[in-house]
Coordinates of N, CA, C and O in Angstrom, one line a residue:
M1 N -51.3 -139.6 -41.8 CA -51.0 -138.8 -40.7 C -50.2 -137.6 -41.1 O -49.3 -137.7 -41.9
D2 N -50.6 -136.4 -40.6 CA -50.0 -135.1 -40.9 C -48.5 -135.1 -40.4 O -48.2 -135.8 -39.3
E3 N -47.5 -134.7 -41.1 CA -46.2 -134.7 -40.8 C -45.9 -134.0 -39.5 O -45.0 -134.4 -38.7
K4 N -46.6 -132.9 -39.2 CA -46.2 -132.1 -38.0 C -46.6 -132.9 -36.7 O -46.1 -132.6 -35.7
F5 N -47.4 -133.9 -36.8 CA -47.7 -134.7 -35.7 C -46.6 -135.6 -35.3 O -46.5 -136.2 -34.2
K6 N -45.8 -135.9 -36.2 CA -44.7 -136.9 -36.0 C -43.6 -136.3 -35.3 O -42.6 -137.1 -34.7
D7 N -43.3 -135.0 -35.2 CA -42.2 -134.4 -34.6 C -42.0 -134.9 -33.1 O -41.0 -135.3 -32.6
I8 N -43.1 -134.6 -32.4 CA -43.0 -135.0 -31.0 C -42.8 -136.5 -30.7 O -42.2 -136.8 -29.7
L9 N -43.3 -137.3 -31.5 CA -43.1 -138.8 -31.3 C -41.9 -139.3 -31.9 O -41.6 -140.5 -31.9
S10 N -41.0 -138.5 -32.6 CA -39.8 -138.9 -33.2 C -38.8 -139.4 -32.2 O -37.9 -140.2 -32.6
G11 N -38.8 -139.1 -30.9 CA -38.0 -139.5 -29.8 C -38.2 -141.0 -29.5 O -37.5 -141.6 -28.9
F12 N -39.4 -141.6 -29.9 CA -39.7 -142.9 -29.6 C -38.7 -143.9 -30.4 O -38.1 -143.5 -31.5
S13 N -38.7 -145.2 -30.0 CA -37.9 -146.2 -30.7 C -38.2 -146.2 -32.3 O -39.3 -146.0 -32.6
S14 N -37.2 -146.3 -33.0 CA -37.4 -146.3 -34.6 C -38.0 -147.7 -34.9 O -38.5 -147.7 -36.2
E15 N -38.1 -148.6 -34.1 CA -38.7 -149.9 -34.4 C -40.2 -149.8 -34.5 O -40.8 -150.5 -35.3
I16 N -40.8 -148.7 -33.9 CA -42.2 -148.6 -34.0 C -42.6 -147.4 -34.7 O -42.1 -146.3 -34.6
D17 N -43.5 -147.5 -35.7 CA -43.8 -146.5 -36.6 C -44.7 -145.5 -35.8 O -45.4 -145.9 -35.0
Q18 N -44.5 -144.2 -36.0 CA -45.2 -143.2 -35.2 C -46.8 -143.2 -35.5 O -47.5 -142.8 -34.5
E19 N -47.1 -143.5 -36.6 CA -48.5 -143.5 -37.0 C -49.2 -144.7 -36.2 O -50.3 -144.6 -35.7
I20 N -48.4 -145.8 -36.1 CA -49.0 -147.0 -35.3 C -49.0 -146.6 -33.8 O -50.1 -147.0 -33.2
L21 N -48.1 -145.7 -33.3 CA -48.2 -145.3 -31.9 C -49.5 -144.5 -31.7 O -50.2 -144.8 -30.6
L22 N -49.8 -143.6 -32.6 CA -51.0 -142.8 -32.4 C -52.2 -143.6 -32.5 O -53.2 -143.5 -31.7
K23 N -52.2 -144.6 -33.4 CA -53.4 -145.6 -33.5 C -53.4 -146.4 -32.3 O -54.6 -146.7 -31.8
Y24 N -52.4 -146.8 -31.7 CA -52.3 -147.6 -30.4 C -53.0 -146.8 -29.3 O -53.8 -147.3 -28.6
L25 N -52.6 -145.5 -29.1 CA -53.1 -144.6 -28.1 C -54.7 -144.3 -28.4 O -55.3 -144.1 -27.3
Q26 N -55.1 -144.3 -29.6 CA -56.4 -144.1 -29.9 C -57.3 -145.3 -29.8 O -58.5 -145.2 -30.0
G27 N -56.6 -146.5 -29.7 CA -57.3 -147.7 -29.5 C -57.8 -148.2 -30.9 O -58.9 -149.0 -31.0
Q28 N -57.2 -147.9 -32.0 CA -57.7 -148.3 -33.3 C -56.8 -149.5 -33.9 O -57.0 -149.9 -35.0
L29 N -56.1 -150.2 -33.1 CA -55.3 -151.4 -33.4 C -56.0 -152.6 -33.0 O -56.7 -152.6 -32.0
S30 N -55.7 -153.7 -33.7 CA -56.3 -155.0 -33.3 C -55.5 -155.5 -32.1 O -54.4 -155.0 -31.8
E31 N -56.0 -156.6 -31.4 CA -55.3 -157.1 -30.2 C -53.9 -157.6 -30.6 O -52.9 -157.4 -29.8
E32 N -53.8 -158.2 -31.8 CA -52.5 -158.8 -32.2 C -51.5 -157.5 -32.4 O -50.3 -157.6 -31.9
Q33 N -52.0 -156.5 -33.1 CA -51.1 -155.3 -33.3 C -50.7 -154.7 -32.0 O -49.5 -154.2 -31.7
K34 N -51.7 -154.6 -31.1 CA -51.3 -153.9 -29.8 C -50.3 -154.7 -29.0 O -49.4 -154.2 -28.4
H35 N -50.4 -156.2 -29.1 CA -49.5 -157.0 -28.5 C -48.0 -156.7 -29.0 O -47.1 -156.7 -28.2
E36 N -48.0 -156.6 -30.4 CA -46.7 -156.3 -31.0 C -46.1 -155.0 -30.5 O -44.9 -154.9 -30.3
V37 N -46.9 -154.0 -30.5 CA -46.4 -152.6 -30.0 C -45.9 -152.7 -28.6 O -44.9 -152.3 -28.2
E38 N -46.7 -153.4 -27.7 CA -46.3 -153.5 -26.2 C -45.1 -154.3 -26.2 O -44.3 -154.0 -25.3
K39 N -44.9 -155.4 -27.0 CA -43.7 -156.2 -26.9 C -42.4 -155.3 -27.2 O -41.4 -155.4 -26.6
K40 N -42.6 -154.5 -28.3 CA -41.5 -153.6 -28.7 C -41.2 -152.5 -27.6 O -40.1 -152.1 -27.4
M41 N -42.2 -152.2 -26.9 CA -42.1 -151.0 -26.0 C -41.4 -151.5 -24.6 O -40.7 -150.8 -24.0
L42 N -41.5 -152.8 -24.4 CA -40.7 -153.5 -23.2 C -39.4 -153.3 -23.5 O -38.6 -153.3 -22.3
A43 N -38.8 -153.2 -24.6 CA -37.4 -153.2 -24.8 C -36.8 -151.8 -24.4 O -35.6 -151.7 -24.1
N44 N -37.7 -150.8 -24.4 CA -37.1 -149.4 -24.1 C -37.8 -148.8 -23.0 O -39.1 -148.5 -23.1
E45 N -37.3 -148.5 -21.9 CA -37.9 -148.0 -20.6 C -38.5 -146.6 -20.9 O -39.6 -146.3 -20.5
F46 N -37.7 -145.8 -21.5 CA -38.3 -144.4 -22.0 C -39.6 -144.4 -22.8 O -40.4 -143.7 -22.5
D47 N -39.6 -145.3 -23.8 CA -40.7 -145.3 -24.6 C -42.0 -145.8 -23.8 O -43.1 -145.3 -23.9
N48 N -41.6 -146.7 -22.9 CA -42.7 -147.3 -22.1 C -43.3 -146.2 -21.1 O -44.5 -146.1 -21.0
D49 N -42.5 -145.5 -20.5 CA -42.9 -144.4 -19.6 C -43.7 -143.4 -20.4 O -44.7 -142.9 -20.0
A50 N -43.2 -143.0 -21.5 CA -43.8 -141.9 -22.4 C -45.2 -142.5 -22.8 O -46.2 -141.7 -22.8
M51 N -45.3 -143.7 -23.2 CA -46.6 -144.2 -23.6 C -47.6 -144.3 -22.5 O -48.8 -143.9 -22.6
E52 N -47.1 -144.6 -21.3 CA -48.0 -144.5 -20.1 C -48.5 -143.2 -19.9 O -49.8 -143.0 -19.6
G53 N -47.7 -142.2 -20.0 CA -48.2 -140.8 -19.8 C -49.2 -140.4 -20.8 O -50.2 -139.8 -20.5
L54 N -48.9 -140.7 -22.0 CA -49.8 -140.4 -23.1 C -51.2 -141.2 -23.0 O -52.1 -140.7 -23.3
A55 N -51.0 -142.4 -22.5 CA -52.2 -143.2 -22.3 C -53.2 -142.7 -21.2 O -54.4 -143.0 -21.3
E56 N -52.7 -141.9 -20.3 CA -53.5 -141.2 -19.3 C -54.4 -140.1 -19.8 O -55.3 -139.7 -19.1
I57 N -54.2 -139.7 -21.0 CA -55.0 -138.6 -21.6 C -56.4 -139.3 -21.8 O -56.6 -140.3 -22.4
K58 N -57.4 -138.6 -21.3 CA -58.8 -139.1 -21.3 C -59.5 -139.1 -22.7 O -60.0 -140.0 -23.1
N59 N -59.3 -138.0 -23.4 CA -60.0 -137.8 -24.6 C -59.0 -138.0 -25.8 O -58.1 -137.3 -26.2
K60 N -59.0 -139.3 -26.3 CA -58.1 -139.8 -27.3 C -58.2 -139.1 -28.6 O -57.3 -139.1 -29.4
E61 N -59.4 -138.5 -28.8 CA -59.6 -137.8 -30.2 C -58.8 -136.6 -30.2 O -58.4 -136.1 -31.3
Q62 N -58.4 -136.0 -29.1 CA -57.7 -134.7 -29.0 C -56.2 -135.0 -29.0 O -55.4 -134.1 -28.9
L63 N -55.8 -136.3 -29.0 CA -54.3 -136.6 -29.0 C -53.6 -135.9 -30.0 O -52.5 -135.4 -29.9
P64 N -54.0 -136.0 -31.3 CA -53.2 -135.3 -32.3 C -53.2 -133.9 -32.2 O -52.0 -133.2 -32.4
F65 N -54.1 -133.2 -31.6 CA -54.1 -131.7 -31.3 C -53.1 -131.4 -30.1 O -52.4 -130.5 -30.1
L66 N -53.1 -132.4 -29.2 CA -52.2 -132.2 -28.1 C -50.7 -132.4 -28.5 O -49.8 -131.7 -28.1
V67 N -50.5 -133.4 -29.4 CA -49.2 -133.6 -29.9 C -48.7 -132.4 -30.8 O -47.7 -131.9 -30.6
E68 N -49.7 -131.8 -31.6 CA -49.3 -130.6 -32.3 C -49.1 -129.5 -31.4 O -48.0 -128.7 -31.7
N69 N -49.8 -129.3 -30.2 CA -49.5 -128.1 -29.3 C -48.2 -128.4 -28.7 O -47.4 -127.5 -28.5
L70 N -47.8 -129.6 -28.2 CA -46.5 -129.9 -27.7 C -45.4 -129.6 -28.7 O -44.4 -129.0 -28.4
N71 N -45.6 -129.9 -29.9 CA -44.7 -129.6 -30.9 C -44.4 -128.2 -31.1 O -43.3 -127.7 -31.2
Q72 N -45.5 -127.3 -31.1 CA -45.3 -126.0 -31.3 C -44.6 -125.3 -30.1 O -43.7 -124.4 -30.2
Q73 N -45.1 -125.8 -28.8 CA -44.3 -125.2 -27.6 C -42.8 -125.7 -27.7 O -42.0 -124.8 -27.3
L74 N -42.6 -126.8 -28.0 CA -41.2 -127.3 -28.2 C -40.4 -126.4 -29.2 O -39.3 -126.0 -28.8
K75 N -40.9 -126.2 -30.3 CA -40.2 -125.4 -31.3 C -40.0 -123.9 -30.9 O -39.0 -123.4 -31.1
R76 N -41.0 -123.4 -30.1 CA -41.0 -122.0 -29.6 C -39.9 -122.0 -28.6 O -39.0 -121.0 -28.6
K77 N -39.8 -122.9 -27.7 CA -38.8 -122.8 -26.7 C -37.4 -123.0 -27.3 O -36.4 -122.4 -26.8
L78 N -37.2 -123.9 -28.2 CA -36.0 -124.1 -28.9 C -35.5 -122.9 -29.6 O -34.4 -122.5 -29.7
K79 N -36.5 -122.3 -30.3 CA -36.2 -120.9 -31.0 C -35.7 -119.9 -30.0 O -34.7 -119.2 -30.4
L80 N -36.4 -119.8 -28.9 CA -35.9 -118.8 -28.0 C -34.4 -119.1 -27.4 O -33.7 -118.2 -27.1
K81 N -34.3 -120.4 -27.1 CA -33.0 -120.8 -26.6 C -31.9 -120.5 -27.8 O -30.8 -120.0 -27.3
K82 N -32.2 -120.7 -29.0 CA -31.2 -120.5 -30.0 C -30.9 -118.9 -30.1 O -29.8 -118.6 -30.3
Q83 N -31.9 -118.2 -30.1 CA -31.8 -116.7 -30.1 C -31.0 -116.2 -29.0 O -30.1 -115.4 -29.1
R84 N -31.1 -116.7 -27.7 CA -30.3 -116.3 -26.6 C -28.9 -116.6 -26.7 O -28.0 -115.9 -26.4
R85 N -28.7 -117.9 -27.2 CA -27.4 -118.3 -27.5 C -26.7 -117.5 -28.5 O -25.5 -117.2 -28.4
E86 N -27.4 -117.2 -29.6 CA -26.8 -116.3 -30.7 C -26.4 -114.8 -30.2 O -25.4 -114.3 -30.5
K87 N -27.2 -114.4 -29.2 CA -26.9 -113.1 -28.5 C -25.7 -113.2 -27.8 O -24.9 -112.3 -27.8
L88 N -25.5 -114.2 -27.1 CA -24.2 -114.4 -26.3 C -22.9 -114.8 -27.1 O -22.0 -114.6 -26.6
R89 N -23.1 -115.2 -28.3 CA -22.0 -115.7 -29.1 C -21.2 -114.5 -29.5 O -21.6 -113.4 -29.8
F90 N -19.9 -114.7 -29.4 CA -18.8 -113.8 -29.8 C -19.0 -113.6 -31.3 O -18.6 -114.5 -32.1
K91 N -19.3 -112.4 -31.9 CA -19.5 -112.2 -33.2 C -18.1 -111.7 -33.8 O -17.4 -111.0 -33.1
D92 N -17.8 -112.1 -35.0 CA -16.7 -111.6 -35.7 C -16.7 -110.1 -36.0 O -17.6 -109.7 -36.5
Q93 N -15.7 -109.4 -35.5 CA -15.6 -108.0 -35.6 C -14.2 -107.6 -36.1 O -13.3 -107.7 -35.3
P94 N -14.2 -107.2 -37.3 CA -12.8 -106.9 -37.9 C -12.0 -105.8 -37.1 O -10.8 -105.9 -36.9
W95 N -12.7 -104.6 -36.6 CA -12.0 -103.8 -35.8 C -11.4 -104.3 -34.5 O -10.4 -103.8 -34.1
L96 N -11.9 -105.3 -34.0 CA -11.4 -105.9 -32.8 C -10.1 -106.6 -33.1 O -9.1 -106.6 -32.4
Y97 N -10.0 -107.4 -34.3 CA -8.7 -108.0 -34.7 C -7.7 -107.0 -35.0 O -6.6 -107.1 -34.7
A98 N -8.2 -105.9 -35.7 CA -7.2 -104.8 -36.1 C -6.6 -104.2 -34.7 O -5.4 -104.0 -34.5
A99 N -7.4 -104.0 -33.7 CA -6.9 -103.4 -32.4 C -6.0 -104.3 -31.8 O -4.9 -103.9 -31.3
I100 N -6.3 -105.6 -31.7 CA -5.4 -106.6 -31.1 C -4.0 -106.6 -31.9 O -2.9 -106.6 -31.3
V101 N -4.1 -106.6 -33.3 CA -2.7 -106.6 -33.9 C -2.0 -105.4 -33.6 O -0.7 -105.4 -33.5
I102 N -2.7 -104.2 -33.6 CA -1.9 -102.9 -33.3 C -1.4 -103.0 -31.9 O -0.2 -102.5 -31.8
I103 N -2.1 -103.5 -31.0 CA -1.5 -103.6 -29.6 C -0.3 -104.5 -29.6 O 0.7 -104.1 -29.0
L104 N -0.5 -105.7 -30.2 CA 0.7 -106.6 -30.2 C 2.0 -105.8 -30.9 O 3.1 -105.9 -30.5
L105 N 1.7 -105.1 -32.0 CA 2.8 -104.4 -32.7 C 3.4 -103.4 -31.8 O 4.7 -103.3 -31.7
L106 N 2.6 -102.7 -31.1 CA 3.1 -101.6 -30.2 C 4.0 -102.3 -29.0 O 5.0 -101.8 -28.7
V107 N 3.5 -103.4 -28.5 CA 4.2 -104.1 -27.4 C 5.6 -104.6 -28.0 O 6.7 -104.3 -27.3
V108 N 5.6 -105.2 -29.2 CA 6.9 -105.6 -29.8 C 7.8 -104.5 -30.0 O 9.0 -104.5 -29.8
L109 N 7.3 -103.5 -30.6 CA 8.0 -102.2 -30.8 C 8.7 -101.6 -29.6 O 9.9 -101.2 -29.6
S110 N 7.9 -101.6 -28.7 CA 8.3 -101.0 -27.3 C 9.5 -101.9 -26.8 O 10.4 -101.4 -26.2
Y111 N 9.3 -103.1 -26.8 CA 10.4 -104.2 -26.4 C 11.7 -103.8 -27.2 O 12.7 -103.8 -26.5
F112 N 11.6 -103.7 -28.4 CA 12.9 -103.5 -29.2 C 13.5 -102.0 -28.8 O 14.7 -101.9 -28.7
I113 N 12.6 -101.1 -28.7 CA 13.1 -99.8 -28.3 C 13.8 -99.8 -26.9 O 15.0 -99.2 -26.7
I114 N 13.1 -100.4 -26.0 CA 13.7 -100.5 -24.6 C 15.0 -101.3 -24.7 O 16.1 -100.9 -24.0
H115 N 15.0 -102.4 -25.3 CA 16.2 -103.2 -25.4 C 17.4 -102.5 -26.1 O 18.5 -102.5 -25.6
R116 N 17.1 -101.6 -27.2 CA 18.2 -100.9 -27.8 C 18.7 -99.8 -26.9 O 19.9 -99.6 -26.8
V117 N 17.8 -99.1 -26.1 CA 18.2 -98.0 -25.2 C 19.1 -98.7 -24.1 O 20.1 -98.1 -23.6
M118 N 18.7 -99.8 -23.6 CA 19.5 -100.5 -22.5 C 20.9 -100.9 -23.0 O 21.8 -100.8 -22.2
Q119 N 21.0 -101.2 -24.3 CA 22.3 -101.6 -24.8 C 23.3 -100.4 -25.0 O 24.5 -100.4 -24.9
Q120 N 22.8 -99.2 -25.4 CA 23.4 -98.1 -25.6 C 24.0 -97.5 -24.2 O 25.0 -96.8 -24.2
S121 N 23.2 -97.8 -23.1 CA 23.8 -97.2 -22.0 C 24.7 -98.0 -21.2 O 25.4 -98.9 -21.4

């Protein structure tokens, strides 16, 4: 099975191989193997719900293409989300640090000057 088909199915339980899941959905497993997969699915409610949703797809031959399409959409959305997060992130800017240091020095210097003037009077 092509590696890119495995991405979307990686959220499933690690007990069940992703290739076996696709074969299960396409009806390519023996009854004994189907029973094993179903038994493992009962342990995880999320896996069971996801498999029910995938089982409702009418054309099982298109399942790998649908999985690939879902992977591409997911990657695209995650990439856009990451780009937005990067735009909002505070980037290191040396001039900003220099300005903060200068302002702090001016405040401290002003304090000492005012304090000295107050002592002389």
